Short mmCIF file of C-alpha atoms in Angstrom, two decimals:
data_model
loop_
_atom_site.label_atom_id
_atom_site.label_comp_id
_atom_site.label_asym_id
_atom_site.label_seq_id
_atom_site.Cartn_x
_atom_site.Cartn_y
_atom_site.Cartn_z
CA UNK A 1 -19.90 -125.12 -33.27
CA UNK A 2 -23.26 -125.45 -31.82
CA UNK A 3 -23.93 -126.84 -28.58
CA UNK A 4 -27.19 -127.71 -27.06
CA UNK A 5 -28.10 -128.16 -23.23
CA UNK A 6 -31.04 -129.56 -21.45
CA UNK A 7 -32.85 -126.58 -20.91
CA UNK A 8 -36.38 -125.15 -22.01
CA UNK A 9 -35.74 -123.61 -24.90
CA UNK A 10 -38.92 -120.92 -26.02
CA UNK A 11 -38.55 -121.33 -29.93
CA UNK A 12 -41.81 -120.25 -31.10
CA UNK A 13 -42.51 -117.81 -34.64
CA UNK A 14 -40.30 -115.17 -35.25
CA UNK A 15 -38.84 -115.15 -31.22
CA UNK A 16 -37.83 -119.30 -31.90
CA UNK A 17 -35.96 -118.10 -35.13
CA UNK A 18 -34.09 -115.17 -33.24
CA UNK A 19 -33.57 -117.99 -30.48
CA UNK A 20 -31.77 -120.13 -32.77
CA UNK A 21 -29.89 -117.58 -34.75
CA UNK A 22 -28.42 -115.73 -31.34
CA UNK A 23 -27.25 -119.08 -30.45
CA UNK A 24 -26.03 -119.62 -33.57
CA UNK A 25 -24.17 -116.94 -34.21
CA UNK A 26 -22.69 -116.56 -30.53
CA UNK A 27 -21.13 -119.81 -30.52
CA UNK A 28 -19.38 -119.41 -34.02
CA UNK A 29 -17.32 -117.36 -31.89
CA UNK A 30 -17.32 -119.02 -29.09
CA UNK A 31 -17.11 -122.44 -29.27
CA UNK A 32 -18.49 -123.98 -25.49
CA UNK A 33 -19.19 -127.85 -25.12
CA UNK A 34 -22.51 -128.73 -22.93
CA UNK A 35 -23.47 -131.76 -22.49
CA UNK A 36 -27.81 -132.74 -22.68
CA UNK A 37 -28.57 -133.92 -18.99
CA UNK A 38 -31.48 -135.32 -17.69
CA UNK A 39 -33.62 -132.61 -15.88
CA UNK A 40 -33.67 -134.50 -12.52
CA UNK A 41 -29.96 -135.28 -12.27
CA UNK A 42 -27.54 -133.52 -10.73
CA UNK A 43 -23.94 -133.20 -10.49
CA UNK A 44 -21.84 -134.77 -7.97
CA UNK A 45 -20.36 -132.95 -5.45
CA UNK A 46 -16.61 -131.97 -5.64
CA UNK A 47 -13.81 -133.26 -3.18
CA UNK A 48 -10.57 -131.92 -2.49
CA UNK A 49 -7.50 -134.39 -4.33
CA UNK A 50 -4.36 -134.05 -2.82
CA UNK A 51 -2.11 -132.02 -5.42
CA UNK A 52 0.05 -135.06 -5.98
CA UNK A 53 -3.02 -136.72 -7.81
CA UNK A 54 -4.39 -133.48 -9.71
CA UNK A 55 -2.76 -135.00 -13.17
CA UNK A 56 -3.81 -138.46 -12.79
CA UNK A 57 -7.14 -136.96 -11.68
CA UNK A 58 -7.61 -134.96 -14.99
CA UNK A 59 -6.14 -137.90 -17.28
CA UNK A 60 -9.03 -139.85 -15.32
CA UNK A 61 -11.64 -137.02 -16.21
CA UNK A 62 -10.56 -136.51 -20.07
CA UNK A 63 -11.32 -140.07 -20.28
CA UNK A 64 -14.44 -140.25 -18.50
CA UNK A 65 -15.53 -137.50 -20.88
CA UNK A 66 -14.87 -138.81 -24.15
CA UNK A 67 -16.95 -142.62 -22.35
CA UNK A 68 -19.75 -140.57 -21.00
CA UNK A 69 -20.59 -137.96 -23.64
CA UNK A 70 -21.70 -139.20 -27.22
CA UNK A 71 -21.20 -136.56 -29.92
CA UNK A 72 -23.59 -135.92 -32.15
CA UNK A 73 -23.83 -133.88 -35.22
CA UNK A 74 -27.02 -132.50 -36.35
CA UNK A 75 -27.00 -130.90 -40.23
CA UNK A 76 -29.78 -128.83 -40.71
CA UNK A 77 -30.79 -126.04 -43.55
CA UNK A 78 -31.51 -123.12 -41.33
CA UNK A 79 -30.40 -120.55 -43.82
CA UNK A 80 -29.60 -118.34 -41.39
CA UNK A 81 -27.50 -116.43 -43.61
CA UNK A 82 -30.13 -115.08 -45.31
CA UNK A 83 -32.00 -113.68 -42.18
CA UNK A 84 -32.21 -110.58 -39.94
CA UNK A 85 -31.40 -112.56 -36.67
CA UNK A 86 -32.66 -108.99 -35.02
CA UNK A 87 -35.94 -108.58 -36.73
CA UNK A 88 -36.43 -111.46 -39.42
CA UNK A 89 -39.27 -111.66 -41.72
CA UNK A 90 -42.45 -113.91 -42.58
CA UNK A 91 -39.91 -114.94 -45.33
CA UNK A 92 -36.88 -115.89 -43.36
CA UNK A 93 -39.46 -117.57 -40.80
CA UNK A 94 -40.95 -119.64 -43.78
CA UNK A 95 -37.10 -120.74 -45.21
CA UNK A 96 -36.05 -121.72 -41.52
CA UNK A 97 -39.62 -123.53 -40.72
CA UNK A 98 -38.77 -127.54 -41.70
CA UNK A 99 -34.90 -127.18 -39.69
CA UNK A 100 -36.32 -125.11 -37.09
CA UNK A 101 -39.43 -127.91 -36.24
CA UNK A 102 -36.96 -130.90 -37.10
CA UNK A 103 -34.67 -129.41 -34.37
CA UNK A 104 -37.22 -128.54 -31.68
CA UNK A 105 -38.37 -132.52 -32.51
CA UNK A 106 -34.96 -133.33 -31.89
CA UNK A 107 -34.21 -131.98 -28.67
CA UNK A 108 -37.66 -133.49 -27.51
CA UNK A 109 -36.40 -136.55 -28.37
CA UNK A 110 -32.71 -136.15 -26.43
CA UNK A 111 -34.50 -134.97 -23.31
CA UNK A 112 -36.65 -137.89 -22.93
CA UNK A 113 -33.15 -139.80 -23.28
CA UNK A 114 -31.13 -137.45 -21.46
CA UNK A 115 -34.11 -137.98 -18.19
CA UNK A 116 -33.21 -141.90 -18.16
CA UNK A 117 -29.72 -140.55 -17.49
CA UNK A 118 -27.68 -140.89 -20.76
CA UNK A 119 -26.14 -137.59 -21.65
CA UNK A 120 -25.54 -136.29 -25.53
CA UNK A 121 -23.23 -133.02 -26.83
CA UNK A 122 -24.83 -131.94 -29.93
CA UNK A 123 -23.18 -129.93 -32.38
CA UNK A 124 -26.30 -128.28 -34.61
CA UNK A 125 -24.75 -126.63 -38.11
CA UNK A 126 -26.48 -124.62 -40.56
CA UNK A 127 -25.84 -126.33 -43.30
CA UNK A 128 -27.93 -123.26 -45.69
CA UNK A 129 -28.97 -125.60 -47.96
CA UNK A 130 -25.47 -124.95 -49.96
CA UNK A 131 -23.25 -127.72 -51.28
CA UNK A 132 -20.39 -125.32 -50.74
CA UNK A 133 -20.99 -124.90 -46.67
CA UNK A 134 -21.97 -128.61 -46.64
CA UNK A 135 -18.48 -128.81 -48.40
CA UNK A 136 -16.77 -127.05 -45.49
CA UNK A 137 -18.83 -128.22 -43.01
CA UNK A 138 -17.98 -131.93 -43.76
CA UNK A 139 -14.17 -131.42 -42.69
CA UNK A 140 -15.53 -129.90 -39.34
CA UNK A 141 -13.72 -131.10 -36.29
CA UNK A 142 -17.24 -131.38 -34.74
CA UNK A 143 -18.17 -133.56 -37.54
CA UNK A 144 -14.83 -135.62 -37.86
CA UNK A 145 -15.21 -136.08 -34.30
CA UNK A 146 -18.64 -137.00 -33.66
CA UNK A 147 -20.49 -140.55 -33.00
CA UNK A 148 -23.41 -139.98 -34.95
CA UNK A 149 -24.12 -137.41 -37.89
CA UNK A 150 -27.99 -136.73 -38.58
CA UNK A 151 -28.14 -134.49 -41.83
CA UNK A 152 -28.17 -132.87 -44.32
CA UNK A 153 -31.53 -133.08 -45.33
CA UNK A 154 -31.82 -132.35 -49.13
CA UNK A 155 -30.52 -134.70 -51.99
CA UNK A 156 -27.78 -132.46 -53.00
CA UNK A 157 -26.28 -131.60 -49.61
CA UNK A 158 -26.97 -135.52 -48.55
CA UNK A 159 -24.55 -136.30 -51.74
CA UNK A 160 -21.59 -133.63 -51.18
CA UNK A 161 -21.49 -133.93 -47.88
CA UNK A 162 -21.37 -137.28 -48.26
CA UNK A 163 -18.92 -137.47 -50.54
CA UNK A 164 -16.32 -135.03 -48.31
CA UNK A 165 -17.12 -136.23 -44.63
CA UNK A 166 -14.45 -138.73 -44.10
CA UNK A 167 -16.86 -141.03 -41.40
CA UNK A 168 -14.91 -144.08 -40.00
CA UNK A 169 -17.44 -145.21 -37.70
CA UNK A 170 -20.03 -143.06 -37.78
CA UNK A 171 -23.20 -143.40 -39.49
CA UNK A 172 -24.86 -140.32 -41.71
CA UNK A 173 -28.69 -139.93 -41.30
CA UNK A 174 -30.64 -138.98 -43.96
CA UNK A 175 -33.53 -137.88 -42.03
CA UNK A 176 -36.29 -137.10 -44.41
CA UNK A 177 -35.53 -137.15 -48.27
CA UNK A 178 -36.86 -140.27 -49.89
CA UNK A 179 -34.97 -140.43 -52.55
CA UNK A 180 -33.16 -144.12 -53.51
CA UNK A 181 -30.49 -144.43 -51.65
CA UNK A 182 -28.70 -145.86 -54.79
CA UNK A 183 -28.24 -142.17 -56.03
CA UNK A 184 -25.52 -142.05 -53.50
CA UNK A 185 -24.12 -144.92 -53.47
CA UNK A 186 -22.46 -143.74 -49.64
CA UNK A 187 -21.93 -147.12 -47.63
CA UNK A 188 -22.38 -145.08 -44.20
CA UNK A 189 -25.97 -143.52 -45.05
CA UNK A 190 -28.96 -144.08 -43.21
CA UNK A 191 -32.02 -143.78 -45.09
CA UNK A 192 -35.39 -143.19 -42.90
CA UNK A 193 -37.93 -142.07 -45.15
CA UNK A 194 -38.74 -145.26 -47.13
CA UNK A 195 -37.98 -145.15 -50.63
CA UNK A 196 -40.25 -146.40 -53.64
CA UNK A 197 -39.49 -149.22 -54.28
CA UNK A 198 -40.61 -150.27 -50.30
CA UNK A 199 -43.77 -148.62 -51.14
CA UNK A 200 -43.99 -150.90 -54.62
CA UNK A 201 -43.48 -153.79 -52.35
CA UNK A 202 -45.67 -153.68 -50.00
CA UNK A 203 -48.60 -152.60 -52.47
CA UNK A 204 -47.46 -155.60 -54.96
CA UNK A 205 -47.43 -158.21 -51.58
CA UNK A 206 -51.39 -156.62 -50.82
CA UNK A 207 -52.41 -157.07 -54.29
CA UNK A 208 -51.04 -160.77 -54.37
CA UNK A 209 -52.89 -161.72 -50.89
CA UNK A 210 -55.88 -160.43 -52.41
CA UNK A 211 -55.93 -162.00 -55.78
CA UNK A 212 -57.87 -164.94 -56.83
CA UNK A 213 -58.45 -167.13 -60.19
CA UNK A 214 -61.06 -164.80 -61.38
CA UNK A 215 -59.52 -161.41 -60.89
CA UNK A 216 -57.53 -159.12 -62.55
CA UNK A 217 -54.96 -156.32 -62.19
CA UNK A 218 -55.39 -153.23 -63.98
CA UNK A 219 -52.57 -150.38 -64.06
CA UNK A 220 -53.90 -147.13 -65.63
CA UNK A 221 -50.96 -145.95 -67.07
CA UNK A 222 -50.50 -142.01 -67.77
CA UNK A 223 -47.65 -140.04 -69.16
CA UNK A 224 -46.71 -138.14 -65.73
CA UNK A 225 -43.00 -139.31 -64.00
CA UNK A 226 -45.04 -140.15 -60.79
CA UNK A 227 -46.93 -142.99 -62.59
CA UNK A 228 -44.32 -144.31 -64.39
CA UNK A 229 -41.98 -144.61 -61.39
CA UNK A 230 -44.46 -146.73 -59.59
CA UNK A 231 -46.38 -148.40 -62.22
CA UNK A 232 -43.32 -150.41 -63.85
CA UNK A 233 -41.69 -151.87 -60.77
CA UNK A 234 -45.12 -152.60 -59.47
CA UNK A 235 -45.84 -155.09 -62.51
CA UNK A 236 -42.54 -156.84 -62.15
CA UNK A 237 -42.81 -157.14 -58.45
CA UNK A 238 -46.50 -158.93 -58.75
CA UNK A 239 -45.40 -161.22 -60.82
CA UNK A 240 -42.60 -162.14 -59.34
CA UNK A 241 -44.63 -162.59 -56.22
CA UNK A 242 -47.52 -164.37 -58.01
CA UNK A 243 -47.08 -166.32 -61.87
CA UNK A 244 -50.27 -166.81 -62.71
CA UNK A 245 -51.66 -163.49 -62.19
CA UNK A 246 -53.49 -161.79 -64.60
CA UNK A 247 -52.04 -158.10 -65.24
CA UNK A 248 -53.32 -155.39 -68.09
CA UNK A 249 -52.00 -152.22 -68.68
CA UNK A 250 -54.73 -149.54 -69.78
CA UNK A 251 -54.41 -145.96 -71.07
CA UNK A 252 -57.61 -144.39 -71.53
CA UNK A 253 -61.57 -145.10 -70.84
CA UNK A 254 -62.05 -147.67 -73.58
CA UNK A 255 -58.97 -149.86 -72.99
CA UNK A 256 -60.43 -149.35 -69.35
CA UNK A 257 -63.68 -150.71 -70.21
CA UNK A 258 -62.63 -153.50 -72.56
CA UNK A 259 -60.10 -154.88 -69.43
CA UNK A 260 -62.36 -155.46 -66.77
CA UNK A 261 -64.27 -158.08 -65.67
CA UNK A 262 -67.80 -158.92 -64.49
CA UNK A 263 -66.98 -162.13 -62.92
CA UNK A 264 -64.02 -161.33 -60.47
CA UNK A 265 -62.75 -158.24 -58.90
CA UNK A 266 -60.93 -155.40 -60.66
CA UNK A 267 -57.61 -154.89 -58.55
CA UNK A 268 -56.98 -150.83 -60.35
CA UNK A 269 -54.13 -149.31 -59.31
CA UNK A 270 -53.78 -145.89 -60.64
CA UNK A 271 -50.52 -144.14 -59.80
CA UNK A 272 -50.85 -140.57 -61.01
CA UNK A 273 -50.72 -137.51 -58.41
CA UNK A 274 -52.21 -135.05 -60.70
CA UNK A 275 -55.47 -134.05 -59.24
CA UNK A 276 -56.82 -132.79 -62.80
CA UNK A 277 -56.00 -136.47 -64.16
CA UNK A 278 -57.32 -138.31 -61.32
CA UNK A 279 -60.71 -136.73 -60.94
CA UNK A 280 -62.40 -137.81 -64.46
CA UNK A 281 -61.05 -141.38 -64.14
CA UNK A 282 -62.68 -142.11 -60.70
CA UNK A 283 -65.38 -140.68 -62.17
CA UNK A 284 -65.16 -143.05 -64.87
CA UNK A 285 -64.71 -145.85 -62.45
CA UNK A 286 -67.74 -144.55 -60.58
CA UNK A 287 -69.35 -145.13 -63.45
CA UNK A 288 -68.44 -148.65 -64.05
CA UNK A 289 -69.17 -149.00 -60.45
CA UNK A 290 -72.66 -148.13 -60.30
CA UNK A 291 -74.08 -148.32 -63.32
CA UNK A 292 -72.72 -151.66 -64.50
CA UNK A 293 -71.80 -153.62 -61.31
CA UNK A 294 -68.23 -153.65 -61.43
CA UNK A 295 -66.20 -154.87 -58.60
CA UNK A 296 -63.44 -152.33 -58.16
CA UNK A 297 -60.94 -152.37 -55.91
CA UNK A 298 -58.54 -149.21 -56.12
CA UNK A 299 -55.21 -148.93 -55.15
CA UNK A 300 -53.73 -145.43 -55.48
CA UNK A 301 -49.79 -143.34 -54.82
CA UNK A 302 -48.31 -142.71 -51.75
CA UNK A 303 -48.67 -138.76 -52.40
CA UNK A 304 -52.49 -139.51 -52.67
CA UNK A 305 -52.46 -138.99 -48.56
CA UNK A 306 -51.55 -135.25 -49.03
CA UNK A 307 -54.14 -134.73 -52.04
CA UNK A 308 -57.94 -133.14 -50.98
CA UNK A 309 -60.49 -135.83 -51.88
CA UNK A 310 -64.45 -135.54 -50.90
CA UNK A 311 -67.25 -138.17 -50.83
CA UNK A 312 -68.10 -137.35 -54.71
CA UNK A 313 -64.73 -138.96 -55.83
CA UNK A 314 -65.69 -141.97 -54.56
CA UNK A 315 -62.68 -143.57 -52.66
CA UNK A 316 -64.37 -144.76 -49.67
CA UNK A 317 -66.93 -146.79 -52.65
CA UNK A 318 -64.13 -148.28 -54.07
CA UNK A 319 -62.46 -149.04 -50.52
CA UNK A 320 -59.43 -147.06 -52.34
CA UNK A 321 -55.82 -148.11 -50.21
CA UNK A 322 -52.08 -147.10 -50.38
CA UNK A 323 -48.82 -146.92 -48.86
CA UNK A 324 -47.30 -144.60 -46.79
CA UNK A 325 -43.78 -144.16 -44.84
CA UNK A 326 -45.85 -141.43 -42.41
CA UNK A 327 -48.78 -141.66 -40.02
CA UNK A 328 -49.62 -140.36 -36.79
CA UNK A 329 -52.01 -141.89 -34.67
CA UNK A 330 -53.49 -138.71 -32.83
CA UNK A 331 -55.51 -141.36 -30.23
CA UNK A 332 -52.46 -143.28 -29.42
CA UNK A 333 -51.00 -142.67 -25.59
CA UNK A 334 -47.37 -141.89 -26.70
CA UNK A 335 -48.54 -139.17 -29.43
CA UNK A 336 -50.85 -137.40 -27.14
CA UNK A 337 -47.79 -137.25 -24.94
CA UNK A 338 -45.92 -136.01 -26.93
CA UNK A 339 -47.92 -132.90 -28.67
CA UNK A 340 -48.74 -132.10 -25.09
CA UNK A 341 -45.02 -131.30 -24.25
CA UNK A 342 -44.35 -129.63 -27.77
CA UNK A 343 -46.71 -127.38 -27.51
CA UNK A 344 -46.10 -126.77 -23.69
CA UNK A 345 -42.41 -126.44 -24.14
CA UNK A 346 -43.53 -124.42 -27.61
CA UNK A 347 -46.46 -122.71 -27.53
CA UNK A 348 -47.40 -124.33 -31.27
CA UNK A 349 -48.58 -127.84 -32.42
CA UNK A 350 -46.29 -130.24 -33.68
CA UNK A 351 -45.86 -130.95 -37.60
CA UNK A 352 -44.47 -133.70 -39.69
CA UNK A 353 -40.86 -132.34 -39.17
CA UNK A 354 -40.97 -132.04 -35.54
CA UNK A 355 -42.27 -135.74 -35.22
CA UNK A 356 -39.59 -136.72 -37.48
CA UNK A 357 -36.95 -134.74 -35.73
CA UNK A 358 -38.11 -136.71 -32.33
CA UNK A 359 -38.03 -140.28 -33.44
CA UNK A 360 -34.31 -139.90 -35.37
CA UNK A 361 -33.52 -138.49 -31.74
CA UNK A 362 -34.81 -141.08 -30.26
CA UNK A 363 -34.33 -143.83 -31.75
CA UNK A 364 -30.56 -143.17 -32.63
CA UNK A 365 -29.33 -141.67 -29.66
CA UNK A 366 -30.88 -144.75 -27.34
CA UNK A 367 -28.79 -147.26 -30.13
CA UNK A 368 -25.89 -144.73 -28.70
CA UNK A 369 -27.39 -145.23 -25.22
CA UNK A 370 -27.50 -149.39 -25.43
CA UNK A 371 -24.36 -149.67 -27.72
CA UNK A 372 -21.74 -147.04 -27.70
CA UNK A 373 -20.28 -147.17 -31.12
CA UNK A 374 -21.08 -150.23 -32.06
CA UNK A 375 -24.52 -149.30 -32.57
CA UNK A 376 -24.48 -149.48 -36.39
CA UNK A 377 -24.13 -153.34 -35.56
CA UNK A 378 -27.54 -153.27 -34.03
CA UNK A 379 -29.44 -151.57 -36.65
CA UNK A 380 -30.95 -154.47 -38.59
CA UNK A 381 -31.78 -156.11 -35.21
CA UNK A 382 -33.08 -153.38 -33.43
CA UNK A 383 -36.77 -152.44 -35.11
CA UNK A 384 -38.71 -149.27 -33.68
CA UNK A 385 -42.28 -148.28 -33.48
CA UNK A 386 -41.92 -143.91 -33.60
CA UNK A 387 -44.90 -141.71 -33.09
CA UNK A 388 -45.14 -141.28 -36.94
CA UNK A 389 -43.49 -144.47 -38.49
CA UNK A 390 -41.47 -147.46 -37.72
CA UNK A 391 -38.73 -148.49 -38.31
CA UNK A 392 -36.98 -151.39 -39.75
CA UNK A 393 -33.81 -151.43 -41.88
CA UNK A 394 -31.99 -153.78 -44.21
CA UNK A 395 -27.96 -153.22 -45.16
CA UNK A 396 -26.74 -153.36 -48.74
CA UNK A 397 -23.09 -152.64 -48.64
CA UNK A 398 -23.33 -150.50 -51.43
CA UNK A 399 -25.81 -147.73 -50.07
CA UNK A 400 -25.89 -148.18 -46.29
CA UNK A 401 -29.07 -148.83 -44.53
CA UNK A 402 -32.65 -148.20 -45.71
CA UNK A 403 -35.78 -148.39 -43.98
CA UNK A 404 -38.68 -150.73 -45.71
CA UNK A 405 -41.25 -150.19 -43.39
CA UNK A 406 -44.52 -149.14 -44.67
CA UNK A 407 -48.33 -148.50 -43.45
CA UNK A 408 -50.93 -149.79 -45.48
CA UNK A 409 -54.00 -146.94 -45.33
CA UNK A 410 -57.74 -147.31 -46.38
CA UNK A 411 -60.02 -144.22 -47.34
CA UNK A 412 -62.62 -144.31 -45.08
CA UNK A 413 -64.49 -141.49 -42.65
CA UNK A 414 -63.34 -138.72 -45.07
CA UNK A 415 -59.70 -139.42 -44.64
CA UNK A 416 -56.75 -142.47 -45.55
CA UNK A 417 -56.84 -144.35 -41.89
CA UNK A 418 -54.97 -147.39 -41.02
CA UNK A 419 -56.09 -150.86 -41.86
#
């Protein structure tokens, strides 16, 4: 059992990894419960009882404790196993980097909780990205025991563990895979990272609002998975939203050229993420573009945001948009805030995990903070705006809770910016 306190913790390279490991490894033997306080409180002072009230005293305590404290569980593929907690390696640094920054995110996000005065015991577990420790680490007392679960964070511990963690009320957090929740079909998960088929329809409900009589929608199929995944649920959804719309499905330059139109705008979406396929159709598209007056209007995959483009592909021409389930704002008051105290408390900048870690935190633990355990009643109700998403869920009794929100992004400046 892991237990984490209020404190400054220095986790930074190869000294945060030894951090973690020594505390790791020292409570596995000796299991200590601390409780995340705000840094400005402090505890009350203690008064003599008279002896004859010592035992109703500590029944009074005991259940103070198990009001005041909510237990959390925090799953997270350290893979500590595999390191030299004395001396560990670029390699073991590497293998512990996404757990380590999802946890330092975490705590971030406790503390700012714990400082408006609600307190948290968190139990972290490596879960070594194993389906046997995830296994034994889903019959954990500290698991069985606690309010809120966040973890694992891969597909195959999210589905053992699942499928051994007998949860009554508490809810499991899948913090950052994005696969369908339907592959798990686990009534308790939280999904956070929104799936496809959000991305397919907020891209289909874009499409629609732009559309008029004249127009058409072009999908440039290919042959990759990516494509395919996005491409067919994307024609099904826009014409669901809209009848009369006009949708063609193209495969190479001349079906491409014998689809569009001169008279309305060509709505392309092209769904590939494979940088040698994308590059010679934009260039064909540039082509179409400038040399026979073409209105195109490109919509592109969600992975496109963490592909290089430059000015020669021509995105910014062809005003190129898509989705995305992750954006931070680096002008907005609440981010600046918070990459100040990361790297203050730190010493390095924040990354993706680490602003994932601190929104989960956040946004969980003050449900915990408002609710107590009833807090999975809120969830629909209670939408979030996080420093690199928001958040708003739907239930399906089948596979828990999944978050739909989406940003829409436009290539402009050199870079996919809000619209």
């Amino acid at each position: 059992m892991i237990s984490v306190q209020n404190r400054r913790l220095r986790l930074n390279g190869s000294k945060g990894l030894v951090g973690i490991a020594l505390v790791l490894l020292m409570a596995a033997c000796t299991p200590k419960v601390r409780v995340l306080r705000g840094s400005g409180t402090t505890p009350p002072p203690k008064k003599e009882v008279p002896s004859e009230d010592k035992d109703k005293k500590e029944e009074v305590d005991t259940d103070t404790k198990e009001v005041d404290v909510n237990n959390i569980a925090l799953l997270l593929p350290f893979e500590l196993d595999k390191a030299n907690p004395h001396a560990p390696s670029t390699e073991d640094i590497k293998r512990s980097a996404l757990a380590l920054d999802f946890y330092q995110g975490f705590k971030l996000g406790l503390d700012a909780l714990a400082e408006k005065g609600t307190n948290f015991k968190v139990n972290v577990l490596d879960t070594r990205d194993d389906p046997a420790e995830n296994t034994r680490i889903a019959k954990l007392e500290q698991v069985q025991d606690a309010a809120l679960v966040v973890g694992p964070v891969y597909p195959k511990e999210i589905q053992v563990f699942g499928f051994n963690a007998s949860l009554e009320d508490a809810l499991q957090i899948s913090p950052l895979a994005a696969s369908m929740p339907s592959e798990f079909n686990l009534p308790n998960l939280v999904t956070i990272t929104a799936p496809i088929t959000a991305h397919v329809q907020a891209l289909a409900a874009r499409i629609a609002q732009q559309y008029q009589s004249a127009d058409v929608v072009i999908l440039y199929q290919t042959q990759d998975a990516a494509s395919r995944q996005f491409l067919s649920p994307l024609k099904a959804e826009v014409g669901r939203l809209k009848k009369d719309i006009k949708v063609v499905e193209v495969t190479d330059e001349e079906s491409l050229e014998s689809s569009v139109h001169i008279s309305g705008k060509n709505l392309v979406v092209l769904a590939t993420t494979n940088k040698y396929q994308i590059s010679p159709i934009l260039a064909h598209l540039r082509k179409l573009h400038d040399e026979l007056s073409y209105q195109i209007q490109l919509f592109g995959h969600p992975n496109w945001a963490k592909l290089e483009f430059d000015e020669t592909d021509g995105l910014a021409i062809f005003r190129t948009c898509i989705t995305t389930s992750y954006y931070v704002d680096k002008g907005r008051v609440e981010v600046r805030r918070f990459d100040e105290q990361y790297r203050r408390e730190f010493g390095i900048p924040a990354t993706e995990f680490a602003y994932k870690g601190y929104d989960a935190a956040y946004y969980f633990g003050g449900l915990l903070a408002k609710y107590g355990a009833a807090y999975k009643e809120h969830i629909t109700q209670e939408e979030y705006r996080g420093l690199h998403n928001a958040f708003k869920f739907e239930h399906n009794p089948n596979w828990g809770y999944v978050n739909n929100a989406v940003f829409m992004l436009q290539y402009r400046s050199g870079d996919f910016q809000p619209l």
